[in-house]
Short mmCIF file of C-alpha atoms in Angstrom, two decimals:
data_model
loop_
_atom_site.label_atom_id
_atom_site.label_comp_id
_atom_site.label_asym_id
_atom_site.label_seq_id
_atom_site.Cartn_x
_atom_site.Cartn_y
_atom_site.Cartn_z
CA UNK A 1402 116.45 -2.20 -26.28
CA UNK A 1403 116.36 -0.96 -29.85
CA UNK A 1404 113.46 -1.43 -32.29
CA UNK A 1405 114.60 -2.04 -35.75
CA UNK A 1406 112.55 -2.15 -38.99
CA UNK A 1407 113.72 -4.13 -42.07
CA UNK A 1408 111.63 -3.09 -45.02
CA UNK A 1409 110.29 -5.62 -47.57
CA UNK A 1410 112.21 -4.03 -50.45
CA UNK A 1411 115.50 -4.55 -48.61
CA UNK A 1412 114.71 -8.22 -48.00
CA UNK A 1413 113.88 -8.72 -51.68
CA UNK A 1414 116.81 -6.75 -52.96
CA UNK A 1415 119.52 -7.87 -50.58
CA UNK A 1416 118.57 -10.94 -48.59
CA UNK A 1417 116.76 -13.21 -51.11
CA UNK A 1418 119.62 -13.10 -53.67
CA UNK A 1419 122.03 -14.38 -50.94
CA UNK A 1420 119.61 -17.00 -49.83
CA UNK A 1421 119.26 -18.25 -53.43
CA UNK A 1422 123.00 -18.86 -53.47
CA UNK A 1423 122.77 -20.96 -50.44
CA UNK A 1424 119.77 -22.97 -51.37
CA UNK A 1425 119.76 -26.09 -53.56
CA UNK A 1426 119.75 -25.41 -57.30
CA UNK A 1427 116.24 -26.98 -57.48
CA UNK A 1428 114.75 -24.05 -55.53
CA UNK A 1429 114.63 -20.36 -56.33
CA UNK A 1430 113.04 -17.59 -54.19
CA UNK A 1431 111.33 -14.98 -56.34
CA UNK A 1432 109.74 -12.52 -54.00
CA UNK A 1433 108.47 -12.18 -50.39
CA UNK A 1434 105.48 -10.12 -49.36
CA UNK A 1435 104.93 -9.23 -45.70
CA UNK A 1436 101.62 -8.71 -44.04
CA UNK A 1437 100.29 -8.47 -40.50
CA UNK A 1438 101.32 -11.78 -38.89
CA UNK A 1439 102.28 -13.67 -42.07
CA UNK A 1440 104.37 -13.66 -45.13
CA UNK A 1441 103.84 -14.97 -48.74
CA UNK A 1442 106.76 -16.20 -50.70
CA UNK A 1443 106.73 -16.92 -54.35
CA UNK A 1444 109.10 -19.79 -55.17
CA UNK A 1445 110.05 -21.90 -58.20
CA UNK A 1446 110.71 -25.59 -57.34
CA UNK A 1447 112.15 -28.08 -59.85
CA UNK A 1448 110.69 -31.51 -59.64
CA UNK A 1449 111.47 -34.25 -62.20
CA UNK A 1450 113.03 -31.70 -64.57
CA UNK A 1451 110.17 -29.21 -64.52
CA UNK A 1452 110.01 -25.77 -62.70
CA UNK A 1453 106.74 -25.45 -60.76
CA UNK A 1454 105.52 -22.09 -59.49
CA UNK A 1455 104.77 -22.64 -55.78
CA UNK A 1456 103.29 -20.23 -53.21
CA UNK A 1457 104.25 -20.49 -49.54
CA UNK A 1458 102.25 -18.85 -46.76
CA UNK A 1459 104.46 -18.51 -43.59
CA UNK A 1460 103.45 -17.82 -40.06
CA UNK A 1461 105.92 -17.48 -37.18
CA UNK A 1462 105.80 -20.45 -34.75
CA UNK A 1463 108.88 -20.00 -32.58
CA UNK A 1464 111.97 -17.77 -32.79
CA UNK A 1465 115.06 -17.55 -30.64
CA UNK A 1466 118.22 -15.56 -31.12
CA UNK A 1467 120.28 -15.41 -27.94
CA UNK A 1468 123.12 -17.24 -26.21
CA UNK A 1469 120.81 -20.25 -25.50
CA UNK A 1470 119.96 -20.85 -29.19
CA UNK A 1471 119.49 -19.26 -32.64
CA UNK A 1472 116.79 -20.57 -34.89
CA UNK A 1473 113.42 -19.77 -36.37
CA UNK A 1474 110.44 -22.13 -36.96
CA UNK A 1475 107.75 -21.22 -39.41
CA UNK A 1476 104.39 -22.89 -40.14
CA UNK A 1477 103.82 -23.16 -43.84
CA UNK A 1478 101.30 -24.13 -46.42
CA UNK A 1479 102.20 -25.05 -50.02
CA UNK A 1480 100.14 -24.45 -53.02
CA UNK A 1481 100.35 -23.62 -56.73
CA UNK A 1482 100.89 -19.92 -57.77
CA UNK A 1483 97.82 -18.84 -59.73
CA UNK A 1484 99.35 -15.89 -61.55
CA UNK A 1485 100.53 -15.97 -65.18
CA UNK A 1486 99.71 -19.62 -65.81
CA UNK A 1487 96.80 -21.22 -67.62
CA UNK A 1488 94.22 -23.31 -65.96
CA UNK A 1489 95.61 -26.49 -67.40
CA UNK A 1490 99.01 -25.70 -65.99
CA UNK A 1491 97.57 -24.98 -62.64
CA UNK A 1492 95.68 -28.23 -62.61
CA UNK A 1493 98.78 -30.25 -63.58
CA UNK A 1494 100.93 -28.49 -60.94
CA UNK A 1495 98.18 -28.94 -58.21
CA UNK A 1496 98.17 -32.65 -59.28
CA UNK A 1497 102.01 -32.80 -59.03
CA UNK A 1498 101.86 -31.33 -55.48
CA UNK A 1499 99.01 -33.71 -54.51
CA UNK A 1500 100.71 -36.94 -55.89
CA UNK A 1501 104.06 -35.94 -54.37
CA UNK A 1502 102.42 -35.59 -51.01
CA UNK A 1503 100.27 -38.63 -51.10
CA UNK A 1504 102.63 -41.12 -52.87
CA UNK A 1505 105.84 -40.13 -50.94
CA UNK A 1506 104.30 -38.55 -47.84
CA UNK A 1507 106.40 -35.40 -48.47
CA UNK A 1508 105.76 -31.91 -49.62
CA UNK A 1509 107.68 -30.41 -52.45
CA UNK A 1510 109.67 -28.41 -49.79
CA UNK A 1511 110.65 -31.61 -48.00
CA UNK A 1512 111.82 -33.21 -51.27
CA UNK A 1513 113.98 -30.29 -52.26
CA UNK A 1514 115.44 -29.45 -48.88
CA UNK A 1515 116.03 -33.07 -47.75
CA UNK A 1516 119.40 -33.39 -46.17
CA UNK A 1517 120.17 -29.70 -45.87
CA UNK A 1518 122.34 -29.24 -42.87
CA UNK A 1519 120.81 -26.14 -41.39
CA UNK A 1520 117.15 -26.55 -42.39
CA UNK A 1521 114.71 -29.15 -41.11
CA UNK A 1522 111.37 -29.51 -42.89
CA UNK A 1523 108.23 -31.35 -41.88
CA UNK A 1524 104.98 -31.40 -43.79
CA UNK A 1525 103.77 -28.32 -41.87
CA UNK A 1526 106.90 -26.63 -40.41
CA UNK A 1527 110.30 -25.43 -41.47
CA UNK A 1528 113.11 -24.75 -38.88
CA UNK A 1529 116.14 -22.75 -39.99
CA UNK A 1530 119.21 -22.69 -37.81
CA UNK A 1531 120.60 -19.22 -37.52
CA UNK A 1532 123.76 -20.00 -35.81
CA UNK A 1533 125.84 -20.02 -39.04
CA UNK A 1534 124.66 -16.40 -39.62
CA UNK A 1535 125.98 -15.51 -36.12
CA UNK A 1536 129.18 -17.33 -36.76
CA UNK A 1537 129.79 -15.44 -40.02
CA UNK A 1538 129.30 -12.10 -38.18
CA UNK A 1539 130.86 -12.20 -34.65
CA UNK A 1540 129.06 -8.99 -33.59
CA UNK A 1541 125.83 -10.86 -33.87
CA UNK A 1542 127.04 -13.31 -31.16
CA UNK A 1543 126.59 -10.48 -28.64
CA UNK A 1544 123.03 -9.56 -29.80
CA UNK A 1545 119.80 -10.78 -28.46
CA UNK A 1546 116.68 -10.44 -30.61
CA UNK A 1547 113.89 -10.33 -28.06
CA UNK A 1548 111.03 -10.21 -30.51
CA UNK A 1549 110.39 -10.70 -34.23
CA UNK A 1550 107.10 -9.77 -35.80
CA UNK A 1551 105.74 -9.54 -39.34
CA UNK A 1552 103.84 -6.44 -40.35
CA UNK A 1553 102.72 -4.90 -43.55
CA UNK A 1554 105.83 -4.45 -45.83
CA UNK A 1555 108.38 -4.93 -43.02
CA UNK A 1556 109.91 -7.03 -40.41
CA UNK A 1557 109.96 -5.55 -36.87
CA UNK A 1558 112.76 -6.60 -34.56
CA UNK A 1559 113.46 -5.76 -30.82
CA UNK A 1560 117.16 -5.97 -30.28
CA UNK A 1561 119.39 -5.70 -27.21
CA UNK A 1562 123.09 -6.06 -26.48
CA UNK A 1563 125.84 -4.99 -24.19
CA UNK A 1564 126.10 -1.21 -23.59
CA UNK A 1565 129.45 -0.97 -25.46
CA UNK A 1566 127.91 -2.41 -28.62
CA UNK A 1567 126.24 0.37 -30.72
CA UNK A 1568 123.60 -1.82 -32.29
CA UNK A 1569 122.07 0.98 -34.48
CA UNK A 1570 125.42 1.63 -36.14
CA UNK A 1571 126.19 -1.99 -37.03
CA UNK A 1572 126.58 -2.75 -40.74
CA UNK A 1573 126.62 -6.15 -42.36
CA UNK A 1574 127.43 -6.93 -45.97
CA UNK A 1575 124.44 -9.24 -46.14
CA UNK A 1576 122.22 -6.14 -46.02
CA UNK A 1577 123.90 -4.79 -49.13
CA UNK A 1578 122.34 -5.60 -52.48
CA UNK A 1579 124.23 -8.10 -54.66
CA UNK A 1580 123.68 -9.16 -58.25
CA UNK A 1581 120.73 -11.47 -58.90
CA UNK A 1582 121.41 -15.11 -59.18
CA UNK A 1583 120.43 -16.65 -62.49
CA UNK A 1584 116.70 -16.93 -62.73
CA UNK A 1585 115.49 -20.45 -63.68
CA UNK A 1586 114.03 -20.60 -67.27
CA UNK A 1587 110.59 -21.20 -65.80
CA UNK A 1588 108.48 -19.90 -68.81
CA UNK A 1589 110.62 -21.78 -71.33
CA UNK A 1590 110.28 -25.02 -69.51
CA UNK A 1591 106.48 -24.81 -69.02
CA UNK A 1592 104.29 -27.26 -70.97
CA UNK A 1593 102.46 -25.45 -73.79
CA UNK A 1594 98.64 -25.47 -73.50
CA UNK A 1595 96.09 -23.37 -75.41
CA UNK A 1596 94.10 -20.78 -73.47
CA UNK A 1597 94.13 -22.99 -70.36
CA UNK A 1598 92.23 -25.74 -71.98
CA UNK A 1599 93.18 -29.39 -71.34
CA UNK A 1600 94.30 -29.99 -74.84
CA UNK A 1601 96.36 -33.12 -74.12
CA UNK A 1602 93.43 -34.64 -72.19
CA UNK A 1603 90.91 -33.71 -74.74
CA UNK A 1604 92.96 -35.38 -77.53
CA UNK A 1605 93.96 -38.49 -75.57
CA UNK A 1606 91.13 -39.44 -73.31
CA UNK A 1607 88.81 -40.65 -76.08
CA UNK A 1608 91.49 -42.95 -77.54
CA UNK A 1609 92.42 -44.17 -74.06
CA UNK A 1610 88.84 -44.75 -73.32
CA UNK A 1611 88.31 -46.98 -76.38
CA UNK A 1612 91.56 -48.94 -75.63
CA UNK A 1613 90.49 -49.53 -72.02
CA UNK A 1614 87.08 -50.78 -72.88
CA UNK A 1615 88.38 -53.06 -75.55
CA UNK A 1616 91.09 -54.52 -73.23
CA UNK A 1617 88.64 -55.20 -70.40
CA UNK A 1618 85.94 -56.68 -72.67
CA UNK A 1619 88.54 -59.03 -74.26
CA UNK A 1620 89.85 -60.07 -70.88
CA UNK A 1621 86.30 -60.88 -69.69
CA UNK A 1622 85.67 -63.07 -72.68
CA UNK A 1623 88.82 -64.97 -72.18
CA UNK A 1624 88.48 -65.48 -68.40
CA UNK A 1625 84.87 -66.64 -68.28
CA UNK A 1626 84.47 -69.04 -65.45
CA UNK A 1627 87.47 -67.92 -63.50
CA UNK A 1628 86.41 -67.26 -59.81
CA UNK A 1629 88.75 -64.20 -59.43
CA UNK A 1630 87.44 -62.67 -62.63
CA UNK A 1631 83.80 -63.28 -61.76
CA UNK A 1632 84.39 -61.57 -58.34
CA UNK A 1633 85.92 -58.38 -60.00
CA UNK A 1634 84.07 -58.42 -63.32
CA UNK A 1635 81.18 -56.00 -62.34
CA UNK A 1636 83.80 -53.53 -61.05
CA UNK A 1637 86.21 -53.85 -64.10
CA UNK A 1638 83.32 -52.79 -66.33
CA UNK A 1639 83.12 -49.54 -64.43
CA UNK A 1640 86.66 -48.54 -65.36
CA UNK A 1641 85.96 -46.96 -68.79
CA UNK A 1642 82.91 -45.01 -67.57
CA UNK A 1643 84.68 -43.73 -64.51
CA UNK A 1644 87.67 -42.71 -66.55
CA UNK A 1645 85.57 -40.61 -68.97
CA UNK A 1646 83.56 -39.15 -66.16
CA UNK A 1647 86.62 -37.82 -64.41
CA UNK A 1648 88.07 -36.62 -67.66
CA UNK A 1649 84.86 -34.57 -68.28
CA UNK A 1650 84.83 -33.19 -64.82
CA UNK A 1651 88.43 -32.03 -65.13
CA UNK A 1652 87.32 -29.78 -68.00
CA UNK A 1653 84.01 -28.61 -66.62
CA UNK A 1654 84.13 -24.88 -65.75
CA UNK A 1655 81.63 -25.32 -62.99
CA UNK A 1656 83.93 -27.64 -60.97
CA UNK A 1657 86.25 -25.82 -58.44
CA UNK A 1658 89.88 -25.89 -59.09
CA UNK A 1659 90.85 -28.21 -56.30
CA UNK A 1660 88.20 -30.73 -57.41
CA UNK A 1661 89.44 -30.41 -60.98
CA UNK A 1662 92.93 -31.29 -59.87
CA UNK A 1663 91.72 -34.28 -57.93
CA UNK A 1664 89.76 -35.52 -61.05
CA UNK A 1665 92.95 -35.00 -63.10
CA UNK A 1666 94.94 -36.96 -60.53
CA UNK A 1667 92.54 -39.92 -60.84
CA UNK A 1668 92.79 -39.72 -64.71
CA UNK A 1669 96.47 -39.75 -64.51
CA UNK A 1670 96.40 -42.65 -62.15
CA UNK A 1671 94.39 -44.62 -64.68
CA UNK A 1672 96.93 -43.78 -67.41
CA UNK A 1673 99.97 -44.58 -65.33
CA UNK A 1674 101.05 -48.25 -65.89
CA UNK A 1675 102.88 -48.51 -62.59
CA UNK A 1676 100.65 -47.94 -59.57
CA UNK A 1677 99.84 -50.00 -56.48
CA UNK A 1678 98.49 -52.96 -58.55
CA UNK A 1679 100.15 -52.35 -61.91
CA UNK A 1680 98.25 -53.35 -65.08
CA UNK A 1681 101.57 -53.82 -66.74
CA UNK A 1682 101.94 -57.07 -64.86
CA UNK A 1683 98.46 -57.89 -63.72
CA UNK A 1684 96.57 -57.24 -66.85
CA UNK A 1685 93.08 -55.68 -66.55
CA UNK A 1686 92.67 -56.93 -62.98
CA UNK A 1687 95.22 -54.22 -62.17
CA UNK A 1688 92.57 -51.66 -62.90
CA UNK A 1689 90.69 -52.50 -59.68
CA UNK A 1690 92.83 -50.16 -57.63
CA UNK A 1691 92.35 -47.43 -60.35
CA UNK A 1692 88.66 -47.80 -59.91
CA UNK A 1693 88.94 -47.50 -56.13
CA UNK A 1694 91.17 -44.46 -56.47
CA UNK A 1695 88.61 -42.94 -58.85
CA UNK A 1696 85.64 -43.56 -56.43
CA UNK A 1697 87.59 -42.08 -53.57
CA UNK A 1698 88.31 -39.06 -55.65
CA UNK A 1699 84.66 -38.70 -56.62
CA UNK A 1700 83.63 -39.13 -53.00
CA UNK A 1701 85.81 -36.25 -51.99
CA UNK A 1702 84.72 -34.11 -54.97
CA UNK A 1703 81.07 -34.47 -53.79
CA UNK A 1704 81.87 -32.09 -50.96
CA UNK A 1705 82.03 -29.07 -53.28
CA UNK A 1706 80.73 -30.31 -56.65
CA UNK A 1707 76.93 -30.51 -57.12
CA UNK A 1708 75.83 -34.07 -57.70
CA UNK A 1709 73.75 -32.91 -60.67
CA UNK A 1710 77.00 -31.83 -62.50
CA UNK A 1711 78.53 -35.21 -61.88
CA UNK A 1712 75.44 -37.07 -63.12
CA UNK A 1713 75.47 -34.98 -66.37
CA UNK A 1714 78.80 -36.53 -67.29
CA UNK A 1715 78.02 -40.08 -66.03
CA UNK A 1716 77.30 -42.77 -68.61
CA UNK A 1717 76.83 -45.65 -66.24
CA UNK A 1718 73.42 -47.42 -65.68
CA UNK A 1719 73.52 -47.22 -61.84
CA UNK A 1720 73.49 -43.91 -59.88
CA UNK A 1721 76.99 -42.65 -59.36
CA UNK A 1722 76.31 -42.35 -55.64
CA UNK A 1723 75.34 -45.99 -55.50
CA UNK A 1724 78.51 -46.93 -57.46
CA UNK A 1725 80.73 -45.02 -55.11
CA UNK A 1726 79.10 -46.62 -52.02
CA UNK A 1727 79.26 -50.10 -53.57
CA UNK A 1728 82.87 -49.89 -54.57
CA UNK A 1729 84.10 -48.51 -51.30
CA UNK A 1730 82.11 -50.96 -49.29
CA UNK A 1731 83.72 -53.83 -51.16
CA UNK A 1732 87.28 -52.25 -51.54
CA UNK A 1733 88.78 -54.49 -48.79
CA UNK A 1734 87.75 -57.68 -50.42
CA UNK A 1735 88.65 -56.43 -53.95
CA UNK A 1736 92.20 -55.41 -53.34
CA UNK A 1737 92.96 -56.48 -49.75
CA UNK A 1738 92.88 -54.34 -46.58
CA UNK A 1739 96.48 -53.25 -46.72
CA UNK A 1740 96.32 -52.08 -50.33
CA UNK A 1741 93.05 -50.27 -49.69
CA UNK A 1742 94.74 -48.52 -46.74
CA UNK A 1743 97.57 -47.44 -49.07
CA UNK A 1744 95.20 -45.97 -51.53
CA UNK A 1745 93.14 -44.17 -48.77
CA UNK A 1746 96.38 -42.76 -47.39
CA UNK A 1747 96.80 -40.69 -50.58
CA UNK A 1748 93.70 -38.78 -49.72
CA UNK A 1749 94.31 -38.51 -45.91
CA UNK A 1750 95.82 -34.94 -46.05
CA UNK A 1751 93.50 -33.71 -48.88
CA UNK A 1752 91.08 -31.09 -47.50
#
């Protein structure tokens, strides 16, 4: 048995460029850093025309490279890269990942690699078939890799093969550096924000707040006496105050980043005309699911945001805790059990 060490710089210089040529054009591997027991890969993923900087933490789950099978399965987590981007960009990209996962049930990796012949991706694991590599280099078909471990700045392999095969002298062109693939124009395609502040939200949320309040008040005047309206009226009137509360929390420096992204997700849900109960077709009644989404978001945010901070930004007459409890206790009757379950599912995987 021979112990082999593949240094991190060789992987970055020689292996990643070749992988980038095999991957879909919506994905580009920037760098890989190896540590004891895990690796961190910086990736750019293109979703809906925009390049997002994504960080993947990988841990080895299962590995086999012998006559009975050749594959590797890695456990992964997906999050936004936090380097060289503003707070606003991080929030928007956290929101993109959150909404993609909870609306489609897929991670960005699942979206981009869907249908790839040799790669299978779930929401927690990625399995890569290594048989094509062995087929490309016949000498590899005689080799067994007994162990693969990640250590600081290197991969460690324990390799064995038939006596006549001089493993240590084998050379493969995939270990030779090649020219870099074209790097996606990430910086050019990023949305422009000033010093990490939520400029767009700051400019738009007041105007949207006024429009929302006016629309709901007009609807209430026109529908007086209607049983459906009377049922949802107390909750519809919460919409403008919940919206502005979330907008303020998304900008508050005391609110942790993940809670900020959750607040921003709820703000964007308000402003998106096509959601579970679309306002485009239902009128102001369609805001009921936005209100439920908002209260679910706030309920999650209370885990790591001080209630005093939330109350500072709350304009409502009732306690925000009382509002959250009231809305969530009545959600089934307001939108129906199946729709409420759909909204709750968006938060199921949020930690």
